[in-house]
mmCIF file of C-alpha atoms (C1' of nucleotides) in Angstrom:
data_model
loop_
_atom_site.group_PDB
_atom_site.id
_atom_site.type_symbol
_atom_site.label_atom_id
_atom_site.label_comp_id
_atom_site.label_asym_id
_atom_site.label_seq_id
_atom_site.Cartn_x
_atom_site.Cartn_y
_atom_site.Cartn_z
ATOM 1 C CA MET A 8 6.087 21.057 45.475
ATOM 2 C CA SER A 9 4.565 23.365 48.043
ATOM 3 C CA LYS A 10 2.258 24.938 45.512
ATOM 4 C CA LEU A 11 -1.340 23.859 45.667
ATOM 5 C CA TYR A 12 -3.320 23.316 42.522
ATOM 6 C CA SER A 13 -6.424 25.366 42.008
ATOM 7 C CA PRO A 14 -9.488 24.043 40.189
ATOM 8 C CA GLU A 15 -8.264 25.959 37.160
ATOM 9 C CA SER A 16 -5.122 23.852 36.987
ATOM 10 C CA ALA A 17 -6.318 22.265 33.762
ATOM 11 C CA ALA A 18 -6.141 25.575 31.933
ATOM 12 C CA ILE A 19 -2.670 26.180 33.317
ATOM 13 C CA GLY A 20 -1.744 22.746 32.102
ATOM 14 C CA VAL A 21 -2.602 23.711 28.560
ATOM 15 C CA GLU A 22 -0.362 26.734 28.656
ATOM 16 C CA GLN A 23 2.441 24.673 30.090
ATOM 17 C CA ALA A 24 1.936 22.042 27.437
ATOM 18 C CA LEU A 25 2.076 24.692 24.747
ATOM 19 C CA ARG A 26 5.397 25.905 26.066
ATOM 20 C CA LEU A 27 6.827 22.440 25.537
ATOM 21 C CA LEU A 28 6.062 22.789 21.840
ATOM 22 C CA GLU A 29 7.514 26.261 21.514
ATOM 23 C CA GLY A 30 10.678 26.751 19.570
ATOM 24 C CA ARG A 31 11.545 27.386 16.010
ATOM 25 C CA TRP A 32 12.058 23.724 15.114
ATOM 26 C CA LYS A 33 10.234 21.467 17.534
ATOM 27 C CA LEU A 34 7.053 20.886 15.569
ATOM 28 C CA ILE A 35 9.015 20.377 12.386
ATOM 29 C CA ILE A 36 11.115 17.765 14.153
ATOM 30 C CA LEU A 37 7.996 16.101 15.518
ATOM 31 C CA PHE A 38 6.486 15.962 12.044
ATOM 32 C CA HIS A 39 9.437 13.873 10.964
ATOM 33 C CA LEU A 40 8.768 11.442 13.823
ATOM 34 C CA PHE A 41 5.091 11.309 12.997
ATOM 35 C CA ASP A 42 3.371 7.962 12.997
ATOM 36 C CA GLY A 43 6.102 5.948 14.662
ATOM 37 C CA LYS A 44 8.903 6.972 12.326
ATOM 38 C CA VAL A 45 12.419 6.585 13.672
ATOM 39 C CA GLN A 46 15.154 9.051 12.771
ATOM 40 C CA ARG A 47 18.857 9.335 13.323
ATOM 41 C CA TYR A 48 20.628 12.586 14.000
ATOM 42 C CA SER A 49 22.088 12.747 10.518
ATOM 43 C CA ASN A 50 18.663 12.061 9.075
ATOM 44 C CA PHE A 51 17.295 15.187 10.639
ATOM 45 C CA GLU A 52 20.137 17.170 9.137
ATOM 46 C CA LYS A 53 19.118 15.977 5.700
ATOM 47 C CA LEU A 54 15.409 16.422 6.304
ATOM 48 C CA ILE A 55 15.815 19.901 7.769
ATOM 49 C CA PRO A 56 18.810 21.408 5.966
ATOM 50 C CA GLU A 57 18.283 24.889 7.397
ATOM 51 C CA ILE A 58 18.735 23.809 11.005
ATOM 52 C CA SER A 59 22.121 24.146 12.661
ATOM 53 C CA GLN A 60 23.687 21.310 14.591
ATOM 54 C CA LYS A 61 23.406 23.306 17.741
ATOM 55 C CA MET A 62 19.688 23.880 17.400
ATOM 56 C CA LEU A 63 19.011 20.324 16.342
ATOM 57 C CA ALA A 64 20.783 18.936 19.386
ATOM 58 C CA GLN A 65 19.217 21.497 21.698
ATOM 59 C CA GLN A 66 15.651 20.990 20.572
ATOM 60 C CA LEU A 67 16.055 17.218 20.671
ATOM 61 C CA ARG A 68 17.413 17.443 24.215
ATOM 62 C CA GLN A 69 14.461 19.548 25.297
ATOM 63 C CA LEU A 70 11.941 17.257 23.676
ATOM 64 C CA GLU A 71 13.642 14.370 25.409
ATOM 65 C CA ALA A 72 13.694 16.120 28.773
ATOM 66 C CA ASP A 73 10.006 16.904 28.372
ATOM 67 C CA GLY A 74 9.194 13.272 27.748
ATOM 68 C CA ILE A 75 8.023 13.736 24.183
ATOM 69 C CA VAL A 76 10.915 12.110 22.354
ATOM 70 C CA SER A 77 13.071 9.170 23.385
ATOM 71 C CA ARG A 78 16.747 8.826 22.575
ATOM 72 C CA MET A 79 18.333 5.451 21.981
ATOM 73 C CA VAL A 80 22.095 5.205 21.901
ATOM 74 C CA TYR A 81 23.789 2.178 20.389
ATOM 75 C CA PRO A 82 27.199 1.789 22.039
ATOM 76 C CA GLN A 83 29.220 1.140 18.928
ATOM 77 C CA VAL A 84 31.730 2.781 16.636
ATOM 78 C CA PRO A 85 30.771 4.826 14.769
ATOM 79 C CA PRO A 86 28.030 5.978 17.121
ATOM 80 C CA LYS A 87 24.421 5.450 16.262
ATOM 81 C CA VAL A 88 21.545 7.264 17.919
ATOM 82 C CA GLU A 89 17.891 6.847 17.172
ATOM 83 C CA TYR A 90 15.064 9.177 18.014
ATOM 84 C CA ARG A 91 11.405 8.267 18.232
ATOM 85 C CA LEU A 92 8.285 9.506 19.957
ATOM 86 C CA THR A 93 7.498 8.338 23.476
ATOM 87 C CA ASP A 94 4.015 7.061 24.214
ATOM 88 C CA TRP A 95 2.999 10.510 25.255
ATOM 89 C CA GLY A 96 4.662 11.923 22.177
ATOM 90 C CA GLN A 97 2.631 9.546 20.028
ATOM 91 C CA ALA A 98 -0.449 11.026 21.612
ATOM 92 C CA LEU A 99 0.460 14.224 19.781
ATOM 93 C CA CYS A 100 -0.081 12.609 16.386
ATOM 94 C CA PRO A 101 -3.763 13.530 16.128
ATOM 95 C CA ALA A 102 -2.788 17.131 16.778
ATOM 96 C CA LEU A 103 0.003 17.007 14.199
ATOM 97 C CA ASP A 104 -2.386 15.474 11.735
ATOM 98 C CA ALA A 105 -4.963 18.162 12.395
ATOM 99 C CA ILE A 106 -2.366 20.878 11.829
ATOM 100 C CA LEU A 107 -1.378 19.181 8.597
ATOM 101 C CA LYS A 108 -4.959 19.172 7.377
ATOM 102 C CA TRP A 109 -5.364 22.779 8.446
ATOM 103 C CA ALA A 110 -2.310 23.841 6.472
ATOM 104 C CA GLU A 111 -3.698 22.205 3.353
ATOM 105 C CA LYS A 112 -6.921 24.144 3.564
ATOM 106 C CA ARG A 113 -5.027 27.378 3.103
ATOM 107 C CA LYS A 114 -4.587 26.815 -0.598
ATOM 108 C CA VAL A 115 -8.283 26.581 -1.360
ATOM 109 C CA MET B 261 4.345 36.291 -7.495
ATOM 110 C CA SER B 262 7.171 35.365 -9.784
ATOM 111 C CA LYS B 263 8.095 32.333 -7.751
ATOM 112 C CA LEU B 264 7.013 29.019 -9.116
ATOM 113 C CA TYR B 265 5.804 26.280 -6.845
ATOM 114 C CA SER B 266 7.640 22.982 -6.872
ATOM 115 C CA PRO B 267 5.915 19.636 -6.323
ATOM 116 C CA GLU B 268 7.271 19.738 -2.765
ATOM 117 C CA SER B 269 5.248 22.822 -2.019
ATOM 118 C CA ALA B 270 2.990 20.873 0.316
ATOM 119 C CA ALA B 271 5.795 20.126 2.734
ATOM 120 C CA ILE B 272 6.941 23.714 2.580
ATOM 121 C CA GLY B 273 3.363 24.747 3.226
ATOM 122 C CA VAL B 274 3.372 22.921 6.527
ATOM 123 C CA GLU B 275 6.471 24.686 7.706
ATOM 124 C CA GLN B 276 5.072 27.992 6.601
ATOM 125 C CA ALA B 277 1.807 27.260 8.360
ATOM 126 C CA LEU B 278 3.674 26.420 11.535
ATOM 127 C CA ARG B 279 5.422 29.748 11.445
ATOM 128 C CA LEU B 280 2.045 31.456 11.520
ATOM 129 C CA LEU B 281 1.418 29.840 14.887
ATOM 130 C CA GLU B 282 4.787 30.719 16.355
ATOM 131 C CA GLY B 283 5.020 33.245 19.099
ATOM 132 C CA ARG B 284 4.734 33.155 22.813
ATOM 133 C CA TRP B 285 1.017 33.962 22.907
ATOM 134 C CA LYS B 286 -0.675 33.036 19.655
ATOM 135 C CA LEU B 287 -1.952 29.592 20.565
ATOM 136 C CA ILE B 288 -3.115 30.837 23.939
ATOM 137 C CA ILE B 289 -5.046 33.594 22.208
ATOM 138 C CA LEU B 290 -6.520 31.085 19.782
ATOM 139 C CA PHE B 291 -7.620 28.880 22.638
ATOM 140 C CA HIS B 292 -9.707 31.767 23.921
ATOM 141 C CA LEU B 293 -11.380 32.047 20.519
ATOM 142 C CA PHE B 294 -11.966 28.336 20.356
ATOM 143 C CA ASP B 295 -15.310 27.065 19.194
ATOM 144 C CA GLY B 296 -16.647 30.342 17.822
ATOM 145 C CA LYS B 297 -16.060 32.378 20.953
ATOM 146 C CA VAL B 298 -15.871 36.142 20.448
ATOM 147 C CA GLN B 299 -13.535 38.268 22.534
ATOM 148 C CA ARG B 300 -12.884 41.938 23.006
ATOM 149 C CA TYR B 301 -9.450 43.394 23.506
ATOM 150 C CA SER B 302 -10.083 44.046 27.184
ATOM 151 C CA ASN B 303 -11.317 40.485 27.553
ATOM 152 C CA PHE B 304 -7.999 39.140 26.466
ATOM 153 C CA GLU B 305 -6.264 41.309 29.018
ATOM 154 C CA LYS B 306 -8.346 39.690 31.738
ATOM 155 C CA LEU B 307 -8.022 36.182 30.355
ATOM 156 C CA ILE B 308 -4.259 36.456 29.871
ATOM 157 C CA PRO B 309 -3.071 38.761 32.658
ATOM 158 C CA GLU B 310 0.618 38.111 31.973
ATOM 159 C CA ILE B 311 0.511 39.498 28.437
ATOM 160 C CA SER B 312 1.523 43.078 27.768
ATOM 161 C CA GLN B 313 -0.614 45.416 25.683
ATOM 162 C CA LYS B 314 2.112 45.550 23.102
ATOM 163 C CA MET B 315 2.269 41.818 22.635
ATOM 164 C CA LEU B 316 -1.473 41.409 22.680
ATOM 165 C CA ALA B 317 -1.937 43.974 19.944
ATOM 166 C CA GLN B 318 1.002 42.678 17.960
ATOM 167 C CA GLN B 319 -0.018 39.031 18.018
ATOM 168 C CA LEU B 320 -3.615 39.909 17.171
ATOM 169 C CA ARG B 321 -2.410 41.971 14.212
ATOM 170 C CA GLN B 322 -0.302 39.124 12.941
ATOM 171 C CA LEU B 323 -3.092 36.606 13.332
ATOM 172 C CA GLU B 324 -5.336 38.996 11.474
ATOM 173 C CA ALA B 325 -2.806 39.586 8.699
ATOM 174 C CA ASP B 326 -2.386 35.829 8.348
ATOM 175 C CA GLY B 327 -6.105 35.345 7.914
ATOM 176 C CA ILE B 328 -6.635 33.352 11.094
ATOM 177 C CA VAL B 329 -8.467 35.957 13.159
ATOM 178 C CA SER B 330 -10.908 38.617 12.054
ATOM 179 C CA ARG B 331 -11.199 42.025 13.646
ATOM 180 C CA MET B 332 -14.504 43.857 13.826
ATOM 181 C CA VAL B 333 -14.504 47.506 14.786
ATOM 182 C CA TYR B 334 -17.686 49.176 15.938
ATOM 183 C CA PRO B 335 -17.449 52.903 15.122
ATOM 184 C CA GLN B 336 -18.709 54.233 18.407
ATOM 185 C CA VAL B 337 -17.495 55.975 21.525
ATOM 186 C CA PRO B 338 -16.026 54.388 23.506
ATOM 187 C CA PRO B 339 -14.549 52.098 20.871
ATOM 188 C CA LYS B 340 -15.515 48.465 20.717
ATOM 189 C CA VAL B 341 -13.546 45.829 18.866
ATOM 190 C CA GLU B 342 -14.388 42.181 18.580
ATOM 191 C CA TYR B 343 -12.110 39.331 17.597
ATOM 192 C CA ARG B 344 -13.174 35.971 16.273
ATOM 193 C CA LEU B 345 -11.760 33.180 14.166
ATOM 194 C CA THR B 346 -12.049 33.347 10.395
ATOM 195 C CA ASP B 347 -13.326 30.307 8.563
ATOM 196 C CA TRP B 348 -9.787 29.136 8.100
ATOM 197 C CA GLY B 349 -9.107 29.881 11.744
ATOM 198 C CA GLN B 350 -12.067 27.738 12.722
ATOM 199 C CA ALA B 351 -10.451 24.919 10.816
ATOM 200 C CA LEU B 352 -7.756 24.993 13.494
ATOM 201 C CA CYS B 353 -10.217 23.923 16.187
ATOM 202 C CA PRO B 354 -9.656 20.190 15.717
ATOM 203 C CA ALA B 355 -5.939 20.819 16.181
ATOM 204 C CA LEU B 356 -6.514 22.927 19.270
ATOM 205 C CA ASP B 357 -8.797 20.271 20.640
ATOM 206 C CA ALA B 358 -6.209 17.583 19.981
ATOM 207 C CA ILE B 359 -3.561 19.594 21.800
ATOM 208 C CA LEU B 360 -5.958 20.025 24.691
ATOM 209 C CA LYS B 361 -6.518 16.302 24.932
ATOM 210 C CA TRP B 362 -2.803 15.686 24.648
ATOM 211 C CA ALA B 363 -2.067 18.039 27.523
ATOM 212 C CA GLU B 364 -4.537 16.201 29.711
ATOM 213 C CA LYS B 365 -2.824 12.896 29.124
ATOM 214 C CA ARG B 366 0.316 14.194 30.777
ATOM 215 C CA LYS B 367 -1.159 13.897 34.238
ATOM 216 C CA VAL B 368 -1.863 10.195 33.994
ATOM 217 C "C1'" DC C 281 -11.757 51.461 25.420
ATOM 218 C "C1'" DC C 282 -8.292 50.232 22.343
ATOM 219 C "C1'" DG C 283 -4.670 50.765 21.106
ATOM 220 C "C1'" DT C 284 0.838 53.206 19.451
ATOM 221 C "C1'" DA C 285 5.518 54.811 20.393
ATOM 222 C "C1'" DT C 286 9.740 54.370 22.387
ATOM 223 C "C1'" DC C 287 13.455 52.427 24.779
ATOM 224 C "C1'" DC C 288 16.001 48.578 26.162
ATOM 225 C "C1'" DC C 289 17.354 44.041 27.693
ATOM 226 C "C1'" DG C 290 18.219 39.155 27.272
ATOM 227 C "C1'" DC C 291 17.237 34.858 25.356
ATOM 228 C "C1'" DT C 292 17.022 32.444 21.190
ATOM 229 C "C1'" DT C 293 19.300 31.545 17.178
ATOM 230 C "C1'" DG C 294 23.190 31.346 13.947
ATOM 231 C "C1'" DA C 295 28.174 30.625 12.413
ATOM 232 C "C1'" DT C 296 32.188 28.501 13.129
ATOM 233 C "C1'" DA C 297 35.391 25.479 15.081
ATOM 234 C "C1'" DC C 298 36.417 21.460 17.609
ATOM 235 C "C1'" DT C 299 35.866 16.315 19.714
ATOM 236 C "C1'" DG C 300 34.991 11.197 21.447
ATOM 237 C "C1'" DC D 223 28.405 9.751 13.339
ATOM 238 C "C1'" DA D 224 26.780 12.588 16.684
ATOM 239 C "C1'" DG D 225 27.458 15.742 18.903
ATOM 240 C "C1'" DT D 226 30.022 20.423 22.260
ATOM 241 C "C1'" DA D 227 32.087 24.993 22.776
ATOM 242 C "C1'" DT D 228 32.259 29.576 22.001
ATOM 243 C "C1'" DC D 229 31.130 34.041 20.350
ATOM 244 C "C1'" DA D 230 28.214 37.284 18.337
ATOM 245 C "C1'" DA D 231 23.861 39.228 16.598
ATOM 246 C "C1'" DG D 232 18.973 40.112 16.149
ATOM 247 C "C1'" DC D 233 14.666 40.104 17.320
ATOM 248 C "C1'" DG D 234 11.123 38.786 20.543
ATOM 249 C "C1'" DG D 235 9.381 40.598 24.358
ATOM 250 C "C1'" DG D 236 8.787 43.771 28.748
ATOM 251 C "C1'" DA D 237 8.035 48.502 30.900
ATOM 252 C "C1'" DT D 238 6.416 52.778 30.453
ATOM 253 C "C1'" DA D 239 4.229 56.650 28.504
ATOM 254 C "C1'" DC D 240 1.182 58.678 25.297
ATOM 255 C "C1'" DG D 241 -2.947 59.169 21.731
ATOM 256 C "C1'" DG D 242 -7.842 58.936 19.124
#
DNA sequence: CCGTATCCCGCTTGATACTG
DNA sequence: CAGTATCAAGCGGGATACGG
């Protein structure tokens, strides 16, 4: 943490934030957690059939590490794991909603 | 155009729309066109020093082909080319703004 | 000034198999 | 059910040089 922040640090923050959303599947995953929805691992596999297990696990781990998604493990057999948005992740909902609306305008 | 659209085409549309925004630099480029701003090629090179000419040109071409950015060439010497958002591209501004606000919340 | 062309590397992604 | 491990491939992306 020896690096000092310049007055332009806000702009840098945006680019850093964007990098957290990069990745072939992250936004798609987030759309399925939109609006407080809770998903299990196997749910995602059904919702996003094209994704491989590897990528699903990897992207979820990254989203978790970045504080966007929270992972809740129930210590039972068979295992049960739930994913939901963190508070900060919830703050993305307006953006997700705006992207949704934008996509719809394409058809017109 | 032989493919018929299923009732689920809306959901597919979102994923397709997301793919248009994929790429290391696209959203950063769009941020610099935010709110009706007009940029020249050389402007982008100053605004995004880390980007290579190849990637800048490539991402601009894709954004143009996808109908998000418009390219205006002034037939003069030396050449002058201006980039701005299309109408549909402008419709992305609320989303960009929401992402901006989201990024700012991280610091709290 | 505004790009292309070419070469090349490495990370992301995919396929498959295996496990607590 | 919810993941790892491993290997391989392809394309995104960087460096450099050249062109209208």
